[in-house]
Coordinates of C-alpha atoms in Angstrom, one line a residue:
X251 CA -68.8 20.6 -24.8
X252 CA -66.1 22.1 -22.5
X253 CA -65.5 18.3 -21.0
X254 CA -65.4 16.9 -24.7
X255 CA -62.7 19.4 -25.5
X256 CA -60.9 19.0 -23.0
X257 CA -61.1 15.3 -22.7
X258 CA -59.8 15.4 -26.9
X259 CA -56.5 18.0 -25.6
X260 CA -56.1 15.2 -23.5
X261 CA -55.6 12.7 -26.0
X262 CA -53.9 14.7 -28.3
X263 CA -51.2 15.2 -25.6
X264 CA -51.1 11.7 -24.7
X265 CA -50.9 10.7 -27.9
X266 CA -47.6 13.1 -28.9
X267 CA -46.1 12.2 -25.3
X268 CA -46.2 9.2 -26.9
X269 CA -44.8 9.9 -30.6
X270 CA -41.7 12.3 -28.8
X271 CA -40.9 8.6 -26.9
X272 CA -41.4 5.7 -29.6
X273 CA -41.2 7.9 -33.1
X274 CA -38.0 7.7 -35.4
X275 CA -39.5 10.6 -36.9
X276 CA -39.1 14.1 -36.6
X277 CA -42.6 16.1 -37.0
X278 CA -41.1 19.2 -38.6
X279 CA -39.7 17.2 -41.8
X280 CA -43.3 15.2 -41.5
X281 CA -44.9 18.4 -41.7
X282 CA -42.8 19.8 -44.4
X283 CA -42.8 16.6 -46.1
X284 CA -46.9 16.8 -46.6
X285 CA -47.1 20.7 -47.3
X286 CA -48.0 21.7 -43.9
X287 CA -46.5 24.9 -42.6
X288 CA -47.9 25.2 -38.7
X289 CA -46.4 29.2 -38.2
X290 CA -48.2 30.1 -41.1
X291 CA -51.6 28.9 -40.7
X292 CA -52.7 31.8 -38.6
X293 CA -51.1 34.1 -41.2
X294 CA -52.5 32.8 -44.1
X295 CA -54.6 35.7 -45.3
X296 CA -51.4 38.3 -44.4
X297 CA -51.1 38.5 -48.3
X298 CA -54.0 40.3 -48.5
X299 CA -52.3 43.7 -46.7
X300 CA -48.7 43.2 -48.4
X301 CA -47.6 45.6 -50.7
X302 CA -46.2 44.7 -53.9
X303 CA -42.8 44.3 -54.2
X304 CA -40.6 47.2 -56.3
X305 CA -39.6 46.4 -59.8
X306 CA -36.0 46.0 -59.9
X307 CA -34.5 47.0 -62.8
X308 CA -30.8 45.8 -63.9
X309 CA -27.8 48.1 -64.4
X310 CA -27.9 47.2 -67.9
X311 CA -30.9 48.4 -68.9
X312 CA -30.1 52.0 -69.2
X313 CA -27.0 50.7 -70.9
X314 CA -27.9 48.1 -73.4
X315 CA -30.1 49.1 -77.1
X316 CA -33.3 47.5 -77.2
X317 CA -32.2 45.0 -79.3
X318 CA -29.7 43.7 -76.7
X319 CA -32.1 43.7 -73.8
X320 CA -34.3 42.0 -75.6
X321 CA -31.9 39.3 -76.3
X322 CA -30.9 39.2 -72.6
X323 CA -34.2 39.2 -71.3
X324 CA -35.5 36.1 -73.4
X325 CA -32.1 34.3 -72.4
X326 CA -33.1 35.1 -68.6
X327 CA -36.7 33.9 -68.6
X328 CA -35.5 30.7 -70.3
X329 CA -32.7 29.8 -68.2
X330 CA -35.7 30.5 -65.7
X331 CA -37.7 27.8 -67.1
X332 CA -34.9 25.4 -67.5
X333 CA -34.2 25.8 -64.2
X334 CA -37.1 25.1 -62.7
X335 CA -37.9 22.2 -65.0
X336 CA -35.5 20.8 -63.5
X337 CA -35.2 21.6 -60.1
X338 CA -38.8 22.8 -59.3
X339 CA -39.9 25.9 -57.7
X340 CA -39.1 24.7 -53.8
X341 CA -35.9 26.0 -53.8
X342 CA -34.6 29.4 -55.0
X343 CA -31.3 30.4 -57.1
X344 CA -29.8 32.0 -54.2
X345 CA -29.8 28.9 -52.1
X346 CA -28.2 26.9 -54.3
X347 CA -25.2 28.8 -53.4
X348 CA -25.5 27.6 -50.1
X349 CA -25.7 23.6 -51.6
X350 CA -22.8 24.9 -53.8
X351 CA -20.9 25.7 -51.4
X352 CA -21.3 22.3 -49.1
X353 CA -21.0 20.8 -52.4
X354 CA -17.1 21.8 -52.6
X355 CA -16.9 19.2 -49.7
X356 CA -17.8 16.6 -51.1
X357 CA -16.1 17.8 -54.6
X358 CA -12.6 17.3 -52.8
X359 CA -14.0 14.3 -50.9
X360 CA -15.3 12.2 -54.1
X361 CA -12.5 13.6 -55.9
X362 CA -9.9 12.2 -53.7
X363 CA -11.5 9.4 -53.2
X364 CA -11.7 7.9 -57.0
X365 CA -8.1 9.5 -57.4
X366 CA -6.9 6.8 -54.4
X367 CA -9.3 3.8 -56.0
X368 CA -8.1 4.6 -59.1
X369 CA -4.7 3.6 -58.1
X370 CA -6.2 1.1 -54.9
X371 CA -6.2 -2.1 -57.3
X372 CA -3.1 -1.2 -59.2
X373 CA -1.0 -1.2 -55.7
X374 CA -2.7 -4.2 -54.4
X375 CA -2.7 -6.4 -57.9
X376 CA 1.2 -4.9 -58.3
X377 CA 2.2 -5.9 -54.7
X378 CA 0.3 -9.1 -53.5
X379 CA -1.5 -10.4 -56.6
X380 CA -4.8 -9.8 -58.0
X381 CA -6.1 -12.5 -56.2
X382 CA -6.1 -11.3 -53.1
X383 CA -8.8 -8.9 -54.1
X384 CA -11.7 -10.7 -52.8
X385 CA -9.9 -11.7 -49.1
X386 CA -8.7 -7.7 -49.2
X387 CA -12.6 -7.0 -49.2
X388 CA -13.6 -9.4 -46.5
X389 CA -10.7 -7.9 -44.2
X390 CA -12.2 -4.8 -45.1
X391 CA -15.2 -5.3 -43.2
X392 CA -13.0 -5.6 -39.8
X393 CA -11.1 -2.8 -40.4
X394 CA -14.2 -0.3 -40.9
X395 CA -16.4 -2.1 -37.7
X396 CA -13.0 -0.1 -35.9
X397 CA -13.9 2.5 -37.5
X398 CA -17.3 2.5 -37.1
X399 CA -16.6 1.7 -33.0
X400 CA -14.6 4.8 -33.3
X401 CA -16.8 7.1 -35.2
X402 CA -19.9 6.4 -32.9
X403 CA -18.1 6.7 -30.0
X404 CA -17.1 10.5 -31.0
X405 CA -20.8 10.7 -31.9
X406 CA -21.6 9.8 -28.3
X407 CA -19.2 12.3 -27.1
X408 CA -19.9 16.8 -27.2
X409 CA -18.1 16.6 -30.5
X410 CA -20.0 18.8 -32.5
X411 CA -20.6 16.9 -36.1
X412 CA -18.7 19.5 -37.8
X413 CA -15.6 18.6 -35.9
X414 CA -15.4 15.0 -37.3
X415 CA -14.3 16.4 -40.8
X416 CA -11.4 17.7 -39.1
X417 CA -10.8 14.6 -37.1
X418 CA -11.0 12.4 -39.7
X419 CA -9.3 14.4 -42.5
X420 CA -6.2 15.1 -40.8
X421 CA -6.2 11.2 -39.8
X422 CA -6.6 10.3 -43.3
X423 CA -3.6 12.8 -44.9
X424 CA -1.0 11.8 -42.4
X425 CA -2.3 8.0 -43.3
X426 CA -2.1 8.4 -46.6
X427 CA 0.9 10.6 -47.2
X428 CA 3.2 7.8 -45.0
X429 CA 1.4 5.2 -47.5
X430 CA 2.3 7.7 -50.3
X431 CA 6.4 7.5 -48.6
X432 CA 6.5 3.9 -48.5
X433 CA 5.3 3.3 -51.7
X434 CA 8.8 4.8 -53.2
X435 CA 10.9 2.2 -50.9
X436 CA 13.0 0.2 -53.2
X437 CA 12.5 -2.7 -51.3
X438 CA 8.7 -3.0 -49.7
X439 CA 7.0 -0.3 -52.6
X440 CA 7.0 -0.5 -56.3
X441 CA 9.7 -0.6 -57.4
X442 CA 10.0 -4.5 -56.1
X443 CA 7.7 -6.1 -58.9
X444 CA 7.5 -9.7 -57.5
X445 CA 3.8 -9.9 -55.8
X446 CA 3.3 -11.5 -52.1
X447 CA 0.6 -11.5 -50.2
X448 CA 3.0 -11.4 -47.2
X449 CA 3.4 -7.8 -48.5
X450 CA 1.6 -5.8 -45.7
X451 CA 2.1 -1.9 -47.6
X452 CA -0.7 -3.3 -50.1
X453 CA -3.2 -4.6 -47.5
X454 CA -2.9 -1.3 -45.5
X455 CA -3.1 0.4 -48.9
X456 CA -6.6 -0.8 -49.8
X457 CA -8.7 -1.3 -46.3
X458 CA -7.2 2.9 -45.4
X459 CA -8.7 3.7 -48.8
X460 CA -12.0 1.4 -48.5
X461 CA -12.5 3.1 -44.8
X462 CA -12.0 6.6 -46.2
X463 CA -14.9 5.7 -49.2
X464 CA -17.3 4.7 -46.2
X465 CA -16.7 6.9 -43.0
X466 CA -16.3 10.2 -44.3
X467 CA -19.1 10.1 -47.2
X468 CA -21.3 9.0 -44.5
X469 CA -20.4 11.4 -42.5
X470 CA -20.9 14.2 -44.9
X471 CA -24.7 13.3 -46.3
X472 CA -25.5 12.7 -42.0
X473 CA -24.2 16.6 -41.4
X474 CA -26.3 17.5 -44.8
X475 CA -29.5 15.6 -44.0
X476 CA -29.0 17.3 -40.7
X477 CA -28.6 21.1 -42.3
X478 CA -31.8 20.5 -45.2
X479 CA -35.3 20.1 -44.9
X480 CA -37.0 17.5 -47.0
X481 CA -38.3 19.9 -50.2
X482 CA -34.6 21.3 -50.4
X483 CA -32.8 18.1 -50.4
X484 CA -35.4 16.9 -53.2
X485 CA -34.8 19.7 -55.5
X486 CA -30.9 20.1 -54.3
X487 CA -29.6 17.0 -53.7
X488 CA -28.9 15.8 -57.3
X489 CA -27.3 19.2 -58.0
X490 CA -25.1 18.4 -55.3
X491 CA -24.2 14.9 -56.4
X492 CA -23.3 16.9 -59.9
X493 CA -20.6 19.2 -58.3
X494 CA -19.7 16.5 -56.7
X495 CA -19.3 14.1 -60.0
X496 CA -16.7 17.1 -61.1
X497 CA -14.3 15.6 -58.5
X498 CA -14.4 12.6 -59.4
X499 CA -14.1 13.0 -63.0
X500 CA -11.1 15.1 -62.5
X501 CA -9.5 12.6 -60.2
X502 CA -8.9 9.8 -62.2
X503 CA -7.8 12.1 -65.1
X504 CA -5.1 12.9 -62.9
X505 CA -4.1 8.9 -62.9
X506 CA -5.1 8.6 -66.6
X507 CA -3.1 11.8 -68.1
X508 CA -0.5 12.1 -65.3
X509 CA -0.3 9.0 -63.7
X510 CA 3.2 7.8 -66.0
X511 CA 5.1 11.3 -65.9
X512 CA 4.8 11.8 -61.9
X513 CA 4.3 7.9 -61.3
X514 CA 1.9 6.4 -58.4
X515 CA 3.9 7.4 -55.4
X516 CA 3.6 11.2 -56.5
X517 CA -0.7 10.4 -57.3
X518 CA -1.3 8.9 -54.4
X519 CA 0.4 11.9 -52.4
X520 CA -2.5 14.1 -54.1
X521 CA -4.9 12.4 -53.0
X522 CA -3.6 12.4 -49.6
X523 CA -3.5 16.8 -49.9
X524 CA -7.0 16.3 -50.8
X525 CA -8.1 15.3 -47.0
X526 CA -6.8 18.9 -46.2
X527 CA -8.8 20.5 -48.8
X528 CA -12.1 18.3 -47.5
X529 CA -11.1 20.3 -44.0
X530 CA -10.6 24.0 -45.3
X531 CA -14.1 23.6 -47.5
X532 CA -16.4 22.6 -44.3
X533 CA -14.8 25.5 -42.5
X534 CA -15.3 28.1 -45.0
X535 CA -18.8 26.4 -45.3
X536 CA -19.5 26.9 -41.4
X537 CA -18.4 30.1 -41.0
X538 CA -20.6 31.3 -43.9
X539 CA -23.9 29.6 -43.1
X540 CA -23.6 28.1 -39.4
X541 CA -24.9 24.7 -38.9
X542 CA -28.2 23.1 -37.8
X543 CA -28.3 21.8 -34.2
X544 CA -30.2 18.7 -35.5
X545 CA -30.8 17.5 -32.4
X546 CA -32.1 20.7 -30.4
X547 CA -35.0 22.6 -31.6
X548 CA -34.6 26.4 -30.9
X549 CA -35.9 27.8 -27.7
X550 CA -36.3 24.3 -26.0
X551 CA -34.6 23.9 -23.1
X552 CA -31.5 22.0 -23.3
X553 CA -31.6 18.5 -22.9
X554 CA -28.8 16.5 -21.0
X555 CA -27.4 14.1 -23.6
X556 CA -27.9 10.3 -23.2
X557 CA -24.7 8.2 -24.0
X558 CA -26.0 5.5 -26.4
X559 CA -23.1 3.6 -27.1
X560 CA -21.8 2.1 -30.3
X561 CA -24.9 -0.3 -30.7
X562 CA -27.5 2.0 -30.8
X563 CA -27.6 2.2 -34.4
X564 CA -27.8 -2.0 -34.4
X565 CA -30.8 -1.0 -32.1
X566 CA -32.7 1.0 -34.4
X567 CA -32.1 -1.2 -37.3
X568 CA -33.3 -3.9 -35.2
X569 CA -36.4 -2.4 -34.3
X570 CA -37.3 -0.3 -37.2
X571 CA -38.6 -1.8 -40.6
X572 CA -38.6 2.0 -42.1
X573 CA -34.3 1.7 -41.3
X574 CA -34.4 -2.2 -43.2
X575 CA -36.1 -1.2 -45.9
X576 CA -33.1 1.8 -45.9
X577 CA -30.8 -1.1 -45.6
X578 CA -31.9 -3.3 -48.3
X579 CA -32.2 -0.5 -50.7
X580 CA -28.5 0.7 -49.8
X581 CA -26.4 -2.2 -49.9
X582 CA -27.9 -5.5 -51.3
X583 CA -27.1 -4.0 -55.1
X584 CA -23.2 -3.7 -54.0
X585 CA -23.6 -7.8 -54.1
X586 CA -24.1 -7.7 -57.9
X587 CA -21.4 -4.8 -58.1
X588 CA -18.6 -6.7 -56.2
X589 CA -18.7 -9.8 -58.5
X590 CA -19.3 -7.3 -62.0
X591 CA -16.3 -5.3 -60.4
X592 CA -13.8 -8.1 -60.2
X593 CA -14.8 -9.6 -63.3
X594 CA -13.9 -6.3 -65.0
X595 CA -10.6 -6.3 -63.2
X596 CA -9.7 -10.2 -63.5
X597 CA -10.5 -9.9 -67.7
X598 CA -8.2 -6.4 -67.9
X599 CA -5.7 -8.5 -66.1
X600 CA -5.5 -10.8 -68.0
X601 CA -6.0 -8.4 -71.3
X602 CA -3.0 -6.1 -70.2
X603 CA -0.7 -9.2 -69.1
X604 CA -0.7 -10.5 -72.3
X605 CA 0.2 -7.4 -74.3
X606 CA 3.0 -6.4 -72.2
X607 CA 4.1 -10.1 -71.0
X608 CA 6.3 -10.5 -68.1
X609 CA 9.7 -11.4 -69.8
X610 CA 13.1 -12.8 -68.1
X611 CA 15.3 -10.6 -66.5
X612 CA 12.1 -8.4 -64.8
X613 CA 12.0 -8.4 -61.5
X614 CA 8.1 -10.7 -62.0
X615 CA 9.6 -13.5 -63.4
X616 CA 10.1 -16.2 -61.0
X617 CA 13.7 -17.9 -61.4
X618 CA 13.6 -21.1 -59.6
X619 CA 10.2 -22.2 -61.6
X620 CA 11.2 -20.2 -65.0
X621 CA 7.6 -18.6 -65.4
X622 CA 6.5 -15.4 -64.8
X623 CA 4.3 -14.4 -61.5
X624 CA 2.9 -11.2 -61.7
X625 CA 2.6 -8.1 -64.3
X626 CA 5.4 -6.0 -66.1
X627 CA 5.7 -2.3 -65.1
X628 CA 4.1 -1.7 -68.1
X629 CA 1.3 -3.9 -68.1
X630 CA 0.9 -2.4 -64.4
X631 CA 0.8 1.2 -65.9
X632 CA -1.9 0.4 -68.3
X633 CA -3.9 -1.2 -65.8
X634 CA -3.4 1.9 -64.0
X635 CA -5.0 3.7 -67.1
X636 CA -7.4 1.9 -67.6
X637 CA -9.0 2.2 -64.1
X638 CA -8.2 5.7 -64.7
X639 CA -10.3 6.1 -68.2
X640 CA -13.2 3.9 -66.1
X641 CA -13.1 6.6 -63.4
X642 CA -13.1 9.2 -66.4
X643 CA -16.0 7.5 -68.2
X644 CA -18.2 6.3 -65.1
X645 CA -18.3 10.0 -63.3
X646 CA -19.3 11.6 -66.6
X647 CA -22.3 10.2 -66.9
X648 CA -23.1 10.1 -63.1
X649 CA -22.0 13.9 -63.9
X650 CA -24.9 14.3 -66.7
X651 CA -27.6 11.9 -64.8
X652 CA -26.5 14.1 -61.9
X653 CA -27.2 17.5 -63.6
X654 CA -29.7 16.8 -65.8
X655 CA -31.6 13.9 -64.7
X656 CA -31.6 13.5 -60.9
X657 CA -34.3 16.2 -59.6
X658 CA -36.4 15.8 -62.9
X659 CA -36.8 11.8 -62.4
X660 CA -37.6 12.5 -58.9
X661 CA -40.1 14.7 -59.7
X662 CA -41.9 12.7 -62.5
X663 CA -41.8 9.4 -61.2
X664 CA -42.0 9.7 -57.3
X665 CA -39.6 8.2 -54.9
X666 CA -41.1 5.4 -55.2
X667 CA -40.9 4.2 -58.5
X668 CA -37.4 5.5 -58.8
X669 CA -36.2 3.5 -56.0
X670 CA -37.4 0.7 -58.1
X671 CA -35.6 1.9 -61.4
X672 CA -32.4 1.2 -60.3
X673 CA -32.6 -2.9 -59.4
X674 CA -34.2 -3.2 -62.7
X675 CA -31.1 -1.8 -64.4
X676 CA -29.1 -4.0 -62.4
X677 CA -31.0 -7.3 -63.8
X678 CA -30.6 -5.9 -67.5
X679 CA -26.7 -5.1 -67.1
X680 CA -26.2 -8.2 -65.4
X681 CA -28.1 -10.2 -67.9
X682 CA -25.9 -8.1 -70.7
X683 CA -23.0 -9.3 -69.0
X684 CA -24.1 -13.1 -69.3
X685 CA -24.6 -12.7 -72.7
X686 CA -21.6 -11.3 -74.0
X687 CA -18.5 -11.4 -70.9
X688 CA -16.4 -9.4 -73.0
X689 CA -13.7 -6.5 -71.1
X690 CA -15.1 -3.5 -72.7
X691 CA -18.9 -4.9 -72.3
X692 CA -18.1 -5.4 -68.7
X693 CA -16.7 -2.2 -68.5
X694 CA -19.8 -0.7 -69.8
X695 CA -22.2 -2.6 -67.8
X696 CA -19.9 -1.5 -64.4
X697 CA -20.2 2.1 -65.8
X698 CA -24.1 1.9 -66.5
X699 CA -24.4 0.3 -62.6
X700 CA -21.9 2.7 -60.9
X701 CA -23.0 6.2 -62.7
X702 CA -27.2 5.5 -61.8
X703 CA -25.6 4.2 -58.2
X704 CA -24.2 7.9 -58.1
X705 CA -27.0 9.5 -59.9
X706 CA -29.9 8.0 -59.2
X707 CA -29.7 5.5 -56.3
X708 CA -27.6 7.6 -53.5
X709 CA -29.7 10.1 -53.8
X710 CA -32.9 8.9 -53.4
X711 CA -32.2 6.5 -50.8
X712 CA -30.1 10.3 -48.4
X713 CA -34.2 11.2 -49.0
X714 CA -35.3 8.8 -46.7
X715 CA -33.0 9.9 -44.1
X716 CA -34.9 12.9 -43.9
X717 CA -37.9 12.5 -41.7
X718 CA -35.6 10.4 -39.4
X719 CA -34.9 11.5 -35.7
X720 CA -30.8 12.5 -35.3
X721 CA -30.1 9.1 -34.1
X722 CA -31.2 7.4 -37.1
X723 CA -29.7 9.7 -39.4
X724 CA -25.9 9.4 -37.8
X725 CA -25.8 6.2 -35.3
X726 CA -28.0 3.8 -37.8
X727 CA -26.9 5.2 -41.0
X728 CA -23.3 4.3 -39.8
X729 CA -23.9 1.3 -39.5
X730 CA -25.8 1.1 -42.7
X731 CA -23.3 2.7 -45.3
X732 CA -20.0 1.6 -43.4
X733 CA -20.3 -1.6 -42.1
X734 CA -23.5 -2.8 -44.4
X735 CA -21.9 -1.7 -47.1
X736 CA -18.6 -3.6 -46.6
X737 CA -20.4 -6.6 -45.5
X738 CA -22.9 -6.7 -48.8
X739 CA -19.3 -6.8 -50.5
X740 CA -17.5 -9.2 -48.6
X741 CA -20.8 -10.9 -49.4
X742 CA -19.9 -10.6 -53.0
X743 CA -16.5 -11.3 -52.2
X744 CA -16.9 -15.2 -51.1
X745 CA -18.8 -15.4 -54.7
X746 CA -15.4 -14.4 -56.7
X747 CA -13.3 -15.8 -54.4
X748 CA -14.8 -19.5 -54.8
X749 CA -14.2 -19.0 -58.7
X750 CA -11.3 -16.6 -58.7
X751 CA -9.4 -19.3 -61.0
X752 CA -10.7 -18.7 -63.9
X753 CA -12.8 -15.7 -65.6
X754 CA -14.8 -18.2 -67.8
X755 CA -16.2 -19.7 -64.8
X756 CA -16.3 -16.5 -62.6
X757 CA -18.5 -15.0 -65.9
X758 CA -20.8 -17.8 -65.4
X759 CA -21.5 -18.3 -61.6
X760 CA -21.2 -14.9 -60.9
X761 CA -24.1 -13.3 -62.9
X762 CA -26.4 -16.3 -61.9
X763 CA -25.6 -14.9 -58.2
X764 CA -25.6 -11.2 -59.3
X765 CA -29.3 -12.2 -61.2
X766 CA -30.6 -14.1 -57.8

């Protein structure tokens, strides 16, 4: 018996030797993931010599009339109930002040971020043309694989995580805030109206904003998939999305309510305050709770660190089919978004031109060939407000699917089927779109595909991260949201720029693409 044993300890160590080399996994979240608690397994009869907890009693009770505490007491137990309907019983009130808190980063983040794309299209249609949209996106993809060389090699360095936000946001505010100065310039900003894609401000304008959307929301659900274990981010994570959402509903309301009175130079400049913000939240947020050294268990002796290099998240993808499946589920929808996208903004072009025409005299209307060549100042304002109202409409849904919706579908339907539920809403809207190419249908059909993206999709798919090793859940989801990302829509991309000429036939090729 003794030999037996020994000879199955044997195996058992051989075969986790084995799992620590080869695994992308990490055995705690495995563990948590299935139920299994290995500290408390020995302890599992403890209850039995607890005592009872006290009865706490509120302040208000000796206060209140009956009546009153009656009143408050059924309010509390349903809130209760509410609650955990919707967010289940794995995670209590008080440590959603925790997620709350991390949530405020990503509320200045997301909120800065749809203030700037609010006004990313605007800039680049007013400046160069609104057909350089498509080759804007394919550059794009070059500038954030510098980036991405960049971010990976600080991940590679002692750096710890946290540091990035700081690295990063003050990068971004000086960027922005000289783009934000330039913009004013009589002579390469706004107020020159005739469009050239010779005009550099607008290309920096969109791939700086486009590299923000990628790197530092990356960033941020790597550091949080790094700080919660697999039953918190379930019950947590679409409350954080929600908080989140409030950023960016308020950002575009700046550009829709504001944007005319304080004009685009003075927006963009708040956006560009918000990278600070993003920096005094994750240290308020550290200094509070500490962060999780994801890659060093407590009480193990500390491990030299290996320097990877900037392809080891190419590796991991390469080798892994759990991190493909993570890809495909991440960035092949963005295809069908890309081509929905610039349809929307190709029709409102189009839409907003003709109200507010070009006439002679403006600064748009081309001389030599008596015609005009790009939009009035007005029909660029209402452009401006109508991505603004998009932003407004889009993140209040993703704001109530968020809240309301997020943890409870999770819950009902598995992660499973509700990583299915969101390609099936892309065939239906894209199939909507085929059927009636309309502005405001489009604009409906981008909000249906971008609010579930937010609600529904994002979250689900930060999930998977969470039984991941460290590596795969900074160096190979880099590579995943940043550069996957981009390249899924520079995919979509080559699609409208092949039938950029006219809507009609960009309607009609596109959503047979965006269907396929």
């Amino acid at each position: 018996r003794d030999r037996l044993v020994g000879g199955r300890n044997k195996k058992k160590m051989k075969g986790a030797a084995d799992e620590e080399e080869t695994s992308i996994y990490e055995q705690d979240e495995l563990n948590s993931g299935s139920g299994r608690n290995v500290d408390d397994e020995d302890d599992e009869d403890d209850f039995l010599n607890r005592p009872l907890p006290p009865s706490v009693s509120s302040p208000l009770d000796d206060v209140l009339p009956p009546q009153a505490r009656r009143v408050l007491n059924a309010s509390s137990r349903t809130l209760r109930r509410v609650y955990r309907r919707l967010y289940g019983d794995s995670i209590p009130p008080s440590e959603m002040l925790r997620t709350l808190c991390l949530s405020s980063t990503l509320f200045f983040m997301i909120g800065g971020y749809w203030l700037l794309r609010s006004l990313k299209d605007p800039v680049l249609t007013a400046l160069c043309g609104v057909t350089v949209i498509p080759k804007a996106k394919m550059l794009s993809v070059f500038v954030v694989l510098g980036v991405v060389a960049v971010y990976n090699r600080l991940l590679d360095s002692d750096t710890p995580k946290h540091h990035l936000f700081y690295v990063f946001g003050s990068f971004y505010f000086v960027l922005f805030s000289i783009i934000a100065t330039l913009l004013a310039d009589e002579t390469i900003g706004l107020p020159n109206q005739e469009p050239d894609p010779t005009r550099i401000l607008g290309w920096i304008s969109y791939c700086s904003i486009e590299s923000f959307g990628s790197v530092m929301v990356s960033l941020f659900w790597s550091f949080a998939n790094s700080n919660f274990s697999l039953e918190s981010a379930k019950a947590s994570y679409g409350f954080m999305v929600a908080a989140a959402q409030i950023g960016s509903i308020i950002g575009p309301t700046i550009v829709n309510r504001y944007g005319a009175s304080l004009g685009l130079p003075r927006c963009y400049f708040i956006g560009a305050l918000c990278m600070l913000f993003i920096q005094a939240s994750m240290y308020f947020y550290v200094s509070v709770y500490g962060v999780a050294d994801a890659g060093q268990k407590e009480g193990s002796p500390k491990k030299k660190k290996e320097k990877a290099g900037i392809l080891e998240g190419l590796r991991l993808f390469a080798t892994h089919n759990y991190v493909k499946g993570i890809f495909a589920i991440s960035c092949l929808f963005m295809v069908e978004v890309t081509i929905v996208d610039y349809t929307m903004k190709v029709l409102a072009r189009d839409h907003f031109a003709s109200l507010h025409p070009c006439e002679r005299g403006n600064s748009c209307w081309n001389i030599e060939e008596d015609t005009a060549e790009g939009m009035s100042q007005m029909a660029t304002a209402e452009f401006m407000r109508f991505m603004g109202l998009f932003g407004q409409a889009t993140n209040t849904l993703s704001f109530l699917l968020s809240l309301f919706g997020t943890s409870a579908v999770i819950r009902t339907l598995g992660l499973r089927l509700t990583l299915l539920l969101f390609p099936s809403m892309c065939l239906a809207v894209i199939i909507m779109v085929r059927i009636n190419p309309t502005l405001y249908t489009v604009f409906a059909a981008m909000m249906i595909l971008k609010a579930s993206s937010y609600a529904l999709n994002n979250p689900t798919k930060e999930i998977l991260y969470q039984p991941t090793s460290p590596s795969v859940r900074y160096k190979a989801k880099s590579w995943i949201d940043i550069f996957g990302a981009r390249g899924s829509k520079a995919m979509g991309s080559v699609v409208t720029n092949a039938f950029s000429d006219s809507a009609q036939v960009l309607v009609s090729n596109g959503s047979l693409v965006g269907m396929a």
